mmCIF file of C-alpha atoms in Angstrom:
data_model
loop_
_atom_site.group_PDB
_atom_site.id
_atom_site.type_symbol
_atom_site.label_atom_id
_atom_site.label_comp_id
_atom_site.label_asym_id
_atom_site.label_seq_id
_atom_site.Cartn_x
_atom_site.Cartn_y
_atom_site.Cartn_z
ATOM 1 C CA UNK A 164 -34.077 -6.766 29.365
ATOM 2 C CA UNK A 165 -31.385 -7.982 26.931
ATOM 3 C CA UNK A 166 -27.993 -8.842 28.667
ATOM 4 C CA UNK A 167 -25.360 -6.084 27.737
ATOM 5 C CA UNK A 168 -22.721 -7.339 25.334
ATOM 6 C CA UNK A 169 -19.159 -7.360 26.469
ATOM 7 C CA UNK A 170 -16.999 -6.628 23.455
ATOM 8 C CA UNK A 171 -13.760 -7.924 25.369
ATOM 9 C CA UNK A 172 -15.241 -11.294 26.253
ATOM 10 C CA UNK A 173 -13.260 -14.194 24.981
ATOM 11 C CA UNK A 174 -16.492 -16.029 24.165
ATOM 12 C CA UNK A 175 -18.628 -15.318 21.117
ATOM 13 C CA UNK A 176 -16.139 -16.267 18.438
ATOM 14 C CA UNK A 177 -17.203 -16.243 14.675
ATOM 15 C CA UNK A 178 -16.898 -19.036 12.019
ATOM 16 C CA UNK A 179 -14.289 -16.683 10.416
ATOM 17 C CA UNK A 180 -11.886 -16.951 13.400
ATOM 18 C CA UNK A 181 -9.364 -19.425 12.624
ATOM 19 C CA UNK A 182 -6.832 -18.584 15.217
ATOM 20 C CA UNK A 183 -6.941 -18.554 18.974
ATOM 21 C CA UNK A 184 -8.529 -15.304 20.697
ATOM 22 C CA UNK A 185 -6.137 -12.543 21.464
ATOM 23 C CA UNK A 186 -3.686 -13.430 18.611
ATOM 24 C CA UNK A 187 -6.559 -13.514 15.946
ATOM 25 C CA UNK A 188 -7.062 -10.424 13.933
ATOM 26 C CA UNK A 189 -10.652 -11.457 13.286
ATOM 27 C CA UNK A 190 -11.243 -11.774 17.015
ATOM 28 C CA UNK A 191 -10.031 -8.194 17.450
ATOM 29 C CA UNK A 192 -12.032 -6.811 14.591
ATOM 30 C CA UNK A 193 -15.152 -8.370 15.773
ATOM 31 C CA UNK A 194 -14.673 -6.895 19.304
ATOM 32 C CA UNK A 195 -13.971 -3.467 17.784
ATOM 33 C CA UNK A 196 -17.184 -3.691 15.716
ATOM 34 C CA UNK A 197 -19.086 -4.711 18.804
ATOM 35 C CA UNK A 198 -17.709 -1.832 20.879
ATOM 36 C CA UNK A 199 -18.088 0.679 18.124
ATOM 37 C CA UNK A 200 -21.480 -0.194 16.549
ATOM 38 C CA UNK A 201 -22.902 -2.689 18.907
ATOM 39 C CA UNK A 202 -23.203 -5.366 16.159
ATOM 40 C CA UNK A 203 -20.734 -8.092 15.167
ATOM 41 C CA UNK A 204 -18.426 -7.998 12.320
ATOM 42 C CA UNK A 205 -20.341 -10.430 10.382
ATOM 43 C CA UNK A 206 -23.354 -7.812 10.199
ATOM 44 C CA UNK A 207 -21.183 -5.359 8.226
ATOM 45 C CA UNK A 208 -21.638 -5.236 4.323
ATOM 46 C CA UNK A 209 -19.933 -3.267 1.736
ATOM 47 C CA UNK A 210 -22.808 -1.401 -0.063
ATOM 48 C CA UNK A 211 -21.631 1.037 -2.914
ATOM 49 C CA UNK A 212 -23.143 4.277 -2.410
ATOM 50 C CA UNK A 213 -23.949 3.892 1.398
ATOM 51 C CA UNK A 214 -20.656 2.711 2.861
ATOM 52 C CA UNK A 215 -18.210 5.400 3.563
ATOM 53 C CA UNK A 216 -16.048 6.392 0.747
ATOM 54 C CA UNK A 217 -17.826 3.890 -1.550
ATOM 55 C CA UNK A 218 -18.896 5.977 -4.555
ATOM 56 C CA UNK A 219 -16.922 6.718 -7.822
ATOM 57 C CA UNK A 220 -17.569 10.567 -7.290
ATOM 58 C CA UNK A 221 -16.178 10.306 -3.752
ATOM 59 C CA UNK A 222 -12.960 8.637 -5.101
ATOM 60 C CA UNK A 223 -12.542 11.087 -7.881
ATOM 61 C CA UNK A 224 -13.065 13.932 -5.392
ATOM 62 C CA UNK A 225 -10.474 12.546 -3.178
ATOM 63 C CA UNK A 226 -7.956 12.157 -5.903
ATOM 64 C CA UNK A 227 -8.525 15.861 -7.186
ATOM 65 C CA UNK A 228 -8.213 17.342 -3.681
ATOM 66 C CA UNK A 229 -5.127 15.248 -3.143
ATOM 67 C CA UNK A 230 -3.512 16.658 -6.324
ATOM 68 C CA UNK A 231 -4.592 20.055 -5.419
ATOM 69 C CA UNK A 232 -3.085 19.729 -2.014
ATOM 70 C CA UNK A 233 0.205 18.546 -3.546
ATOM 71 C CA UNK A 234 0.575 21.444 -6.075
ATOM 72 C CA UNK A 235 -1.289 24.042 -4.031
ATOM 73 C CA UNK A 236 0.636 23.196 -1.023
ATOM 74 C CA UNK A 237 3.882 23.642 -2.614
ATOM 75 C CA UNK A 238 2.811 27.051 -3.802
ATOM 76 C CA UNK A 239 1.767 28.077 -0.187
ATOM 77 C CA UNK A 240 4.910 26.745 1.205
ATOM 78 C CA UNK A 241 7.168 29.020 -1.122
ATOM 79 C CA UNK A 242 5.928 31.858 0.863
ATOM 80 C CA UNK A 243 6.893 30.266 4.265
ATOM 81 C CA UNK A 244 10.196 31.180 5.657
ATOM 82 C CA UNK A 245 11.210 27.745 7.186
ATOM 83 C CA UNK A 246 10.071 24.130 6.607
ATOM 84 C CA UNK A 247 7.476 22.899 9.110
ATOM 85 C CA UNK A 248 9.136 19.707 10.477
ATOM 86 C CA UNK A 249 6.578 17.731 12.487
ATOM 87 C CA UNK A 250 8.876 15.301 13.884
ATOM 88 C CA UNK A 251 6.875 13.631 16.552
ATOM 89 C CA UNK A 252 3.722 13.535 14.167
ATOM 90 C CA UNK A 253 5.821 12.027 11.449
ATOM 91 C CA UNK A 254 7.279 9.313 13.739
ATOM 92 C CA UNK A 255 3.691 8.514 14.986
ATOM 93 C CA UNK A 256 2.325 8.281 11.417
ATOM 94 C CA UNK A 257 4.996 5.969 10.312
ATOM 95 C CA UNK A 258 4.712 3.720 13.384
ATOM 96 C CA UNK A 259 1.058 3.772 12.941
ATOM 97 C CA UNK A 260 1.099 2.717 9.442
ATOM 98 C CA UNK A 261 3.580 -0.199 10.244
ATOM 99 C CA UNK A 262 1.343 -1.455 12.973
ATOM 100 C CA UNK A 263 -1.871 -1.260 10.796
ATOM 101 C CA UNK A 264 -0.129 -2.917 7.849
ATOM 102 C CA UNK A 265 1.156 -5.715 10.010
ATOM 103 C CA UNK A 266 -2.241 -6.327 11.384
ATOM 104 C CA UNK A 267 -4.005 -6.334 8.144
ATOM 105 C CA UNK A 268 -1.555 -8.742 6.656
ATOM 106 C CA UNK A 269 -2.099 -11.145 9.549
ATOM 107 C CA UNK A 270 -5.957 -10.575 8.985
ATOM 108 C CA UNK A 271 -5.548 -11.766 5.285
ATOM 109 C CA UNK A 272 -3.384 -14.711 6.339
ATOM 110 C CA UNK A 273 -6.081 -15.870 8.847
ATOM 111 C CA UNK A 274 -8.789 -15.910 6.108
ATOM 112 C CA UNK A 275 -6.734 -17.237 3.127
ATOM 113 C CA UNK A 276 -4.320 -19.645 4.591
ATOM 114 C CA UNK A 277 -7.189 -22.169 5.592
ATOM 115 C CA UNK A 278 -8.807 -21.813 2.210
ATOM 116 C CA UNK A 279 -5.441 -22.364 0.434
ATOM 117 C CA UNK A 280 -4.963 -25.473 2.633
ATOM 118 C CA UNK A 281 -8.472 -26.970 2.163
ATOM 119 C CA UNK A 282 -9.211 -25.934 -1.505
ATOM 120 C CA UNK A 283 -5.847 -25.127 -3.008
ATOM 121 C CA UNK A 284 -4.145 -21.826 -4.305
ATOM 122 C CA UNK A 285 -6.059 -21.712 -7.508
ATOM 123 C CA UNK A 286 -9.424 -21.502 -5.551
ATOM 124 C CA UNK A 287 -8.058 -18.529 -3.533
ATOM 125 C CA UNK A 288 -7.189 -16.494 -6.402
ATOM 126 C CA UNK A 289 -9.935 -17.445 -9.003
ATOM 127 C CA UNK A 290 -12.749 -19.299 -7.101
ATOM 128 C CA UNK A 291 -16.232 -17.784 -7.309
ATOM 129 C CA UNK A 292 -16.667 -18.527 -3.446
ATOM 130 C CA UNK A 293 -13.262 -17.293 -2.341
ATOM 131 C CA UNK A 294 -14.570 -13.625 -2.012
ATOM 132 C CA UNK A 295 -16.316 -13.858 1.280
ATOM 133 C CA UNK A 296 -17.738 -11.324 3.897
ATOM 134 C CA UNK A 297 -14.833 -11.593 6.307
ATOM 135 C CA UNK A 298 -12.462 -10.916 3.441
ATOM 136 C CA UNK A 299 -14.396 -7.975 2.262
ATOM 137 C CA UNK A 300 -14.010 -6.471 5.797
ATOM 138 C CA UNK A 301 -10.215 -6.656 5.338
ATOM 139 C CA UNK A 302 -10.272 -5.345 1.875
ATOM 140 C CA UNK A 303 -12.322 -2.404 2.862
ATOM 141 C CA UNK A 304 -10.014 -1.506 5.964
ATOM 142 C CA UNK A 305 -6.921 -1.978 3.542
ATOM 143 C CA UNK A 306 -8.607 0.470 1.166
ATOM 144 C CA UNK A 307 -9.111 3.076 4.008
ATOM 145 C CA UNK A 308 -5.424 2.890 4.804
ATOM 146 C CA UNK A 309 -4.663 4.335 1.299
ATOM 147 C CA UNK A 310 -6.584 7.478 2.201
ATOM 148 C CA UNK A 311 -4.485 7.656 5.458
ATOM 149 C CA UNK A 312 -1.221 7.266 3.415
ATOM 150 C CA UNK A 313 -2.130 10.702 1.754
ATOM 151 C CA UNK A 314 -0.741 12.250 4.878
ATOM 152 C CA UNK A 315 2.765 11.112 3.649
ATOM 153 C CA UNK A 316 2.525 13.855 1.090
ATOM 154 C CA UNK A 317 1.250 16.371 3.598
ATOM 155 C CA UNK A 318 4.422 15.829 5.488
ATOM 156 C CA UNK A 319 6.707 16.129 2.560
ATOM 157 C CA UNK A 320 4.920 19.443 1.407
ATOM 158 C CA UNK A 321 5.216 20.981 4.826
ATOM 159 C CA UNK A 322 8.934 20.201 4.875
ATOM 160 C CA UNK A 323 9.130 22.066 1.683
ATOM 161 C CA UNK A 324 10.117 18.961 -0.099
ATOM 162 C CA UNK A 325 8.920 18.515 -3.806
ATOM 163 C CA UNK A 326 7.149 15.311 -4.106
ATOM 164 C CA UNK A 327 8.268 13.555 -7.348
ATOM 165 C CA UNK A 328 5.839 12.213 -9.967
ATOM 166 C CA UNK A 329 6.258 8.547 -8.832
ATOM 167 C CA UNK A 330 5.237 9.611 -5.316
ATOM 168 C CA UNK A 331 1.727 11.067 -6.004
ATOM 169 C CA UNK A 332 1.082 8.967 -8.995
ATOM 170 C CA UNK A 333 1.485 5.944 -6.755
ATOM 171 C CA UNK A 334 -0.353 7.342 -3.910
ATOM 172 C CA UNK A 335 -3.368 8.486 -5.607
ATOM 173 C CA UNK A 336 -3.995 5.569 -8.097
ATOM 174 C CA UNK A 337 -3.384 2.970 -5.570
ATOM 175 C CA UNK A 338 -6.234 4.173 -3.740
ATOM 176 C CA UNK A 339 -8.354 4.025 -6.843
ATOM 177 C CA UNK A 340 -7.110 0.524 -7.454
ATOM 178 C CA UNK A 341 -8.180 -0.702 -4.036
ATOM 179 C CA UNK A 342 -11.639 0.873 -4.548
ATOM 180 C CA UNK A 343 -12.000 -0.923 -8.076
ATOM 181 C CA UNK A 344 -10.991 -4.188 -6.506
ATOM 182 C CA UNK A 345 -13.770 -3.931 -4.026
ATOM 183 C CA UNK A 346 -16.427 -2.905 -6.692
ATOM 184 C CA UNK A 347 -15.158 -5.713 -8.971
ATOM 185 C CA UNK A 348 -14.822 -8.418 -6.279
ATOM 186 C CA UNK A 349 -11.433 -9.452 -7.759
ATOM 187 C CA UNK A 350 -10.452 -12.642 -5.947
ATOM 188 C CA UNK A 351 -6.645 -12.524 -6.594
ATOM 189 C CA UNK A 352 -6.538 -9.069 -4.804
ATOM 190 C CA UNK A 353 -5.903 -10.818 -1.468
ATOM 191 C CA UNK A 354 -2.391 -11.862 -2.534
ATOM 192 C CA UNK A 355 -1.574 -8.601 -4.096
ATOM 193 C CA UNK A 356 -2.801 -6.702 -0.892
ATOM 194 C CA UNK A 357 -0.913 -9.099 1.165
ATOM 195 C CA UNK A 358 2.498 -8.659 -0.686
ATOM 196 C CA UNK A 359 1.784 -4.857 -0.580
ATOM 197 C CA UNK A 360 1.152 -4.825 3.161
ATOM 198 C CA UNK A 361 4.411 -6.932 3.858
ATOM 199 C CA UNK A 362 6.350 -4.315 1.870
ATOM 200 C CA UNK A 363 4.650 -1.470 3.733
ATOM 201 C CA UNK A 364 5.532 -3.085 7.166
ATOM 202 C CA UNK A 365 9.100 -2.879 6.111
ATOM 203 C CA UNK A 366 8.846 0.413 4.460
ATOM 204 C CA UNK A 367 7.140 2.289 7.148
ATOM 205 C CA UNK A 368 9.542 0.876 9.752
ATOM 206 C CA UNK A 369 12.368 2.157 7.613
ATOM 207 C CA UNK A 370 10.603 5.689 7.472
ATOM 208 C CA UNK A 371 9.978 5.469 11.338
ATOM 209 C CA UNK A 372 13.588 4.584 12.027
ATOM 210 C CA UNK A 373 14.784 7.429 9.645
ATOM 211 C CA UNK A 374 12.508 9.965 11.206
ATOM 212 C CA UNK A 375 14.196 8.918 14.641
ATOM 213 C CA UNK A 376 17.573 9.891 13.205
ATOM 214 C CA UNK A 377 18.740 6.264 12.514
ATOM 215 C CA UNK A 378 20.852 5.638 9.324
ATOM 216 C CA UNK A 379 19.393 2.469 7.551
ATOM 217 C CA UNK A 380 21.777 0.526 5.167
ATOM 218 C CA UNK A 381 19.153 -1.395 3.434
ATOM 219 C CA UNK A 382 17.085 1.166 1.453
ATOM 220 C CA UNK A 383 18.453 -0.381 -1.760
ATOM 221 C CA UNK A 384 16.970 -3.745 -0.665
ATOM 222 C CA UNK A 385 13.647 -2.172 0.195
ATOM 223 C CA UNK A 386 13.534 -0.553 -3.474
ATOM 224 C CA UNK A 387 14.478 -4.051 -4.912
ATOM 225 C CA UNK A 388 11.651 -5.650 -2.956
ATOM 226 C CA UNK A 389 9.115 -3.217 -4.138
ATOM 227 C CA UNK A 390 10.186 -4.196 -7.766
ATOM 228 C CA UNK A 391 9.926 -7.888 -7.001
ATOM 229 C CA UNK A 392 6.378 -7.142 -5.530
ATOM 230 C CA UNK A 393 5.161 -5.729 -8.894
ATOM 231 C CA UNK A 394 6.835 -8.590 -10.905
ATOM 232 C CA UNK A 395 4.828 -11.083 -8.701
ATOM 233 C CA UNK A 396 1.743 -9.120 -8.866
ATOM 234 C CA UNK A 397 1.645 -8.866 -12.600
ATOM 235 C CA UNK A 398 2.423 -12.497 -13.186
ATOM 236 C CA UNK A 399 -0.643 -13.321 -11.071
ATOM 237 C CA UNK A 400 -2.748 -10.528 -12.568
ATOM 238 C CA UNK A 401 -2.099 -11.454 -16.081
ATOM 239 C CA UNK A 402 -2.558 -15.128 -15.501
ATOM 240 C CA UNK A 403 -6.019 -14.606 -13.890
ATOM 241 C CA UNK A 404 -6.997 -12.090 -16.685
ATOM 242 C CA UNK A 405 -5.907 -14.783 -19.330
ATOM 243 C CA UNK A 406 -7.742 -17.520 -17.552
ATOM 244 C CA UNK A 407 -10.991 -15.438 -17.502
ATOM 245 C CA UNK A 408 -10.633 -14.313 -21.111
ATOM 246 C CA UNK A 409 -9.921 -17.772 -22.586
ATOM 247 C CA UNK A 410 -12.846 -19.164 -20.476
ATOM 248 C CA UNK A 411 -15.226 -17.035 -22.155
ATOM 249 C CA UNK A 412 -13.491 -16.913 -25.485
ATOM 250 C CA UNK A 413 -15.666 -17.986 -28.686
ATOM 251 C CA UNK A 414 -12.468 -19.265 -30.267
ATOM 252 C CA UNK A 415 -11.004 -22.153 -28.353
ATOM 253 C CA UNK A 416 -7.713 -21.233 -26.720
ATOM 254 C CA UNK A 417 -5.302 -22.820 -24.257
ATOM 255 C CA UNK A 418 -6.999 -22.593 -20.925
ATOM 256 C CA UNK A 419 -7.164 -24.209 -17.575
ATOM 257 C CA UNK A 420 -10.730 -24.763 -18.142
ATOM 258 C CA UNK A 421 -11.977 -22.674 -15.225
ATOM 259 C CA UNK A 422 -12.940 -18.807 -14.704
ATOM 260 C CA UNK A 423 -11.482 -16.289 -12.448
ATOM 261 C CA UNK A 424 -13.782 -14.178 -10.359
ATOM 262 C CA UNK A 425 -13.715 -10.268 -10.995
ATOM 263 C CA UNK A 426 -14.921 -7.696 -13.482
ATOM 264 C CA UNK A 427 -12.917 -7.216 -16.451
ATOM 265 C CA UNK A 428 -12.494 -3.428 -15.872
ATOM 266 C CA UNK A 429 -10.981 -4.051 -12.453
ATOM 267 C CA UNK A 430 -8.697 -6.460 -14.074
ATOM 268 C CA UNK A 431 -7.667 -4.312 -16.923
ATOM 269 C CA UNK A 432 -7.076 -1.420 -14.642
ATOM 270 C CA UNK A 433 -4.900 -3.484 -12.237
ATOM 271 C CA UNK A 434 -2.599 -4.776 -15.118
ATOM 272 C CA UNK A 435 -2.129 -1.411 -16.593
ATOM 273 C CA UNK A 436 -1.423 0.294 -13.294
ATOM 274 C CA UNK A 437 0.904 -2.395 -11.958
ATOM 275 C CA UNK A 438 2.709 -2.453 -15.215
ATOM 276 C CA UNK A 439 3.261 1.228 -14.964
ATOM 277 C CA UNK A 440 4.566 1.020 -11.374
ATOM 278 C CA UNK A 441 7.069 -1.625 -12.426
ATOM 279 C CA UNK A 442 8.421 0.577 -15.186
ATOM 280 C CA UNK A 443 8.615 3.585 -12.847
ATOM 281 C CA UNK A 444 10.233 1.758 -9.990
ATOM 282 C CA UNK A 445 12.746 0.108 -12.320
ATOM 283 C CA UNK A 446 13.645 3.624 -13.713
ATOM 284 C CA UNK A 447 13.938 5.044 -10.145
ATOM 285 C CA UNK A 448 16.310 2.190 -9.286
ATOM 286 C CA UNK A 449 18.413 2.757 -12.256
ATOM 287 C CA UNK A 450 18.620 6.485 -11.572
ATOM 288 C CA UNK A 451 19.291 6.113 -7.969
ATOM 289 C CA UNK A 452 21.555 3.209 -7.448
ATOM 290 C CA UNK A 453 23.126 2.374 -10.987
ATOM 291 C CA UNK A 454 23.690 5.629 -12.631
ATOM 292 C CA UNK A 455 24.388 7.741 -9.478
ATOM 293 C CA UNK A 456 22.285 10.548 -10.708
ATOM 294 C CA UNK A 457 20.972 12.805 -7.976
ATOM 295 C CA UNK A 458 17.238 12.502 -7.453
ATOM 296 C CA UNK A 459 14.557 13.125 -4.933
ATOM 297 C CA UNK A 460 12.304 10.110 -5.760
ATOM 298 C CA UNK A 461 10.219 8.825 -2.920
ATOM 299 C CA UNK A 462 12.580 10.872 -0.597
ATOM 300 C CA UNK A 463 15.854 8.929 -1.502
ATOM 301 C CA UNK A 464 19.065 10.777 -2.592
ATOM 302 C CA UNK A 465 22.028 9.251 -4.089
ATOM 303 C CA UNK A 466 25.633 10.683 -4.063
ATOM 304 C CA UNK A 467 27.841 10.742 -7.090
ATOM 305 C CA UNK A 468 31.193 9.875 -5.284
ATOM 306 C CA UNK A 469 33.199 9.884 -8.531
ATOM 307 C CA UNK A 470 32.485 13.383 -9.321
ATOM 308 C CA UNK A 471 33.169 14.402 -5.718
ATOM 309 C CA UNK A 472 36.668 12.869 -5.901
ATOM 310 C CA UNK A 473 37.293 14.577 -9.308
ATOM 311 C CA UNK A 474 36.398 17.828 -7.869
ATOM 312 C CA UNK A 475 38.502 17.309 -4.817
ATOM 313 C CA UNK A 476 41.580 16.425 -6.896
ATOM 314 C CA UNK A 477 41.274 19.438 -9.074
ATOM 315 C CA UNK A 478 41.458 21.752 -6.048
ATOM 316 C CA UNK A 479 43.491 19.952 -3.442
ATOM 317 C CA UNK A 480 44.300 22.912 -1.346
ATOM 318 C CA UNK A 481 40.770 24.248 -1.161
ATOM 319 C CA UNK A 482 38.591 23.063 1.777
ATOM 320 C CA UNK A 483 35.066 22.657 0.830
ATOM 321 C CA UNK A 484 32.261 23.908 3.081
ATOM 322 C CA UNK A 485 30.241 20.788 4.376
ATOM 323 C CA UNK A 486 26.667 20.705 2.981
ATOM 324 C CA UNK A 487 24.077 20.352 5.642
ATOM 325 C CA UNK A 488 21.986 17.219 4.868
ATOM 326 C CA UNK A 489 18.206 17.494 4.502
ATOM 327 C CA UNK A 490 16.091 15.976 7.117
#
């Protein structure tokens, strides 16, 4: 009779575990696989058409249902007298995504930093062998979190807040981008995902504190960090795409003399989408922090203090009724 496997034993580490047990995300993931499937993490494979949410039809259906929820939900909530404020659920959701994002960020670091140290940075973003099965597990889990983030919009709709274009555009197409990265096995995706996860740790912590009633002073810094994220992402994406194209070009072009792993479809989609993100976030930053225009982009609102002072000076004897802030 085979001996039962103890998923919480400190023994039985895999070759992909580079950090000590208990502080190693890879160790925890392996124990989770053993506990839920009875097999080690190394036995899992991303198989399009078989793995959960691994088909283009499923992804397209998810986007359509998400957008239907955005617009249909707003129509339904117009007939509801009061906003539905799920405060505890909102706090739990934000705290959960903060924790998951931090865990996956460490999981990427555990796999990529040793490769960076041993084979160089160029290998990690372009090398044919840099896409490994342990990395694929983390990529897939990161992809699943993009589905979980759809719940952000559900909470906004229930509160009778109108999600702006940037909000649902970003949420829906980022999920598609993560799917395309998995299909195309884009090596540079690890650093794009890692930077995004770092931003999400900070962003969802901000949302968690805000949902607890805390006033945070650094939301402008958060938006700036998001813009810097896309600048770095685009620099790497265009470099890798250029490297791939020049390596296969018929006409000799300046090149590093090596290829970059990943399909061109995934590379083109990533470059175009991230470029649009950069433009939209810069536009949001200008409207929110520089021009002082009122807006509801991503849940932020700015206040035009100059116009408030002008109105107050025009009617000094009239007391204005305070406006109740939105939750």
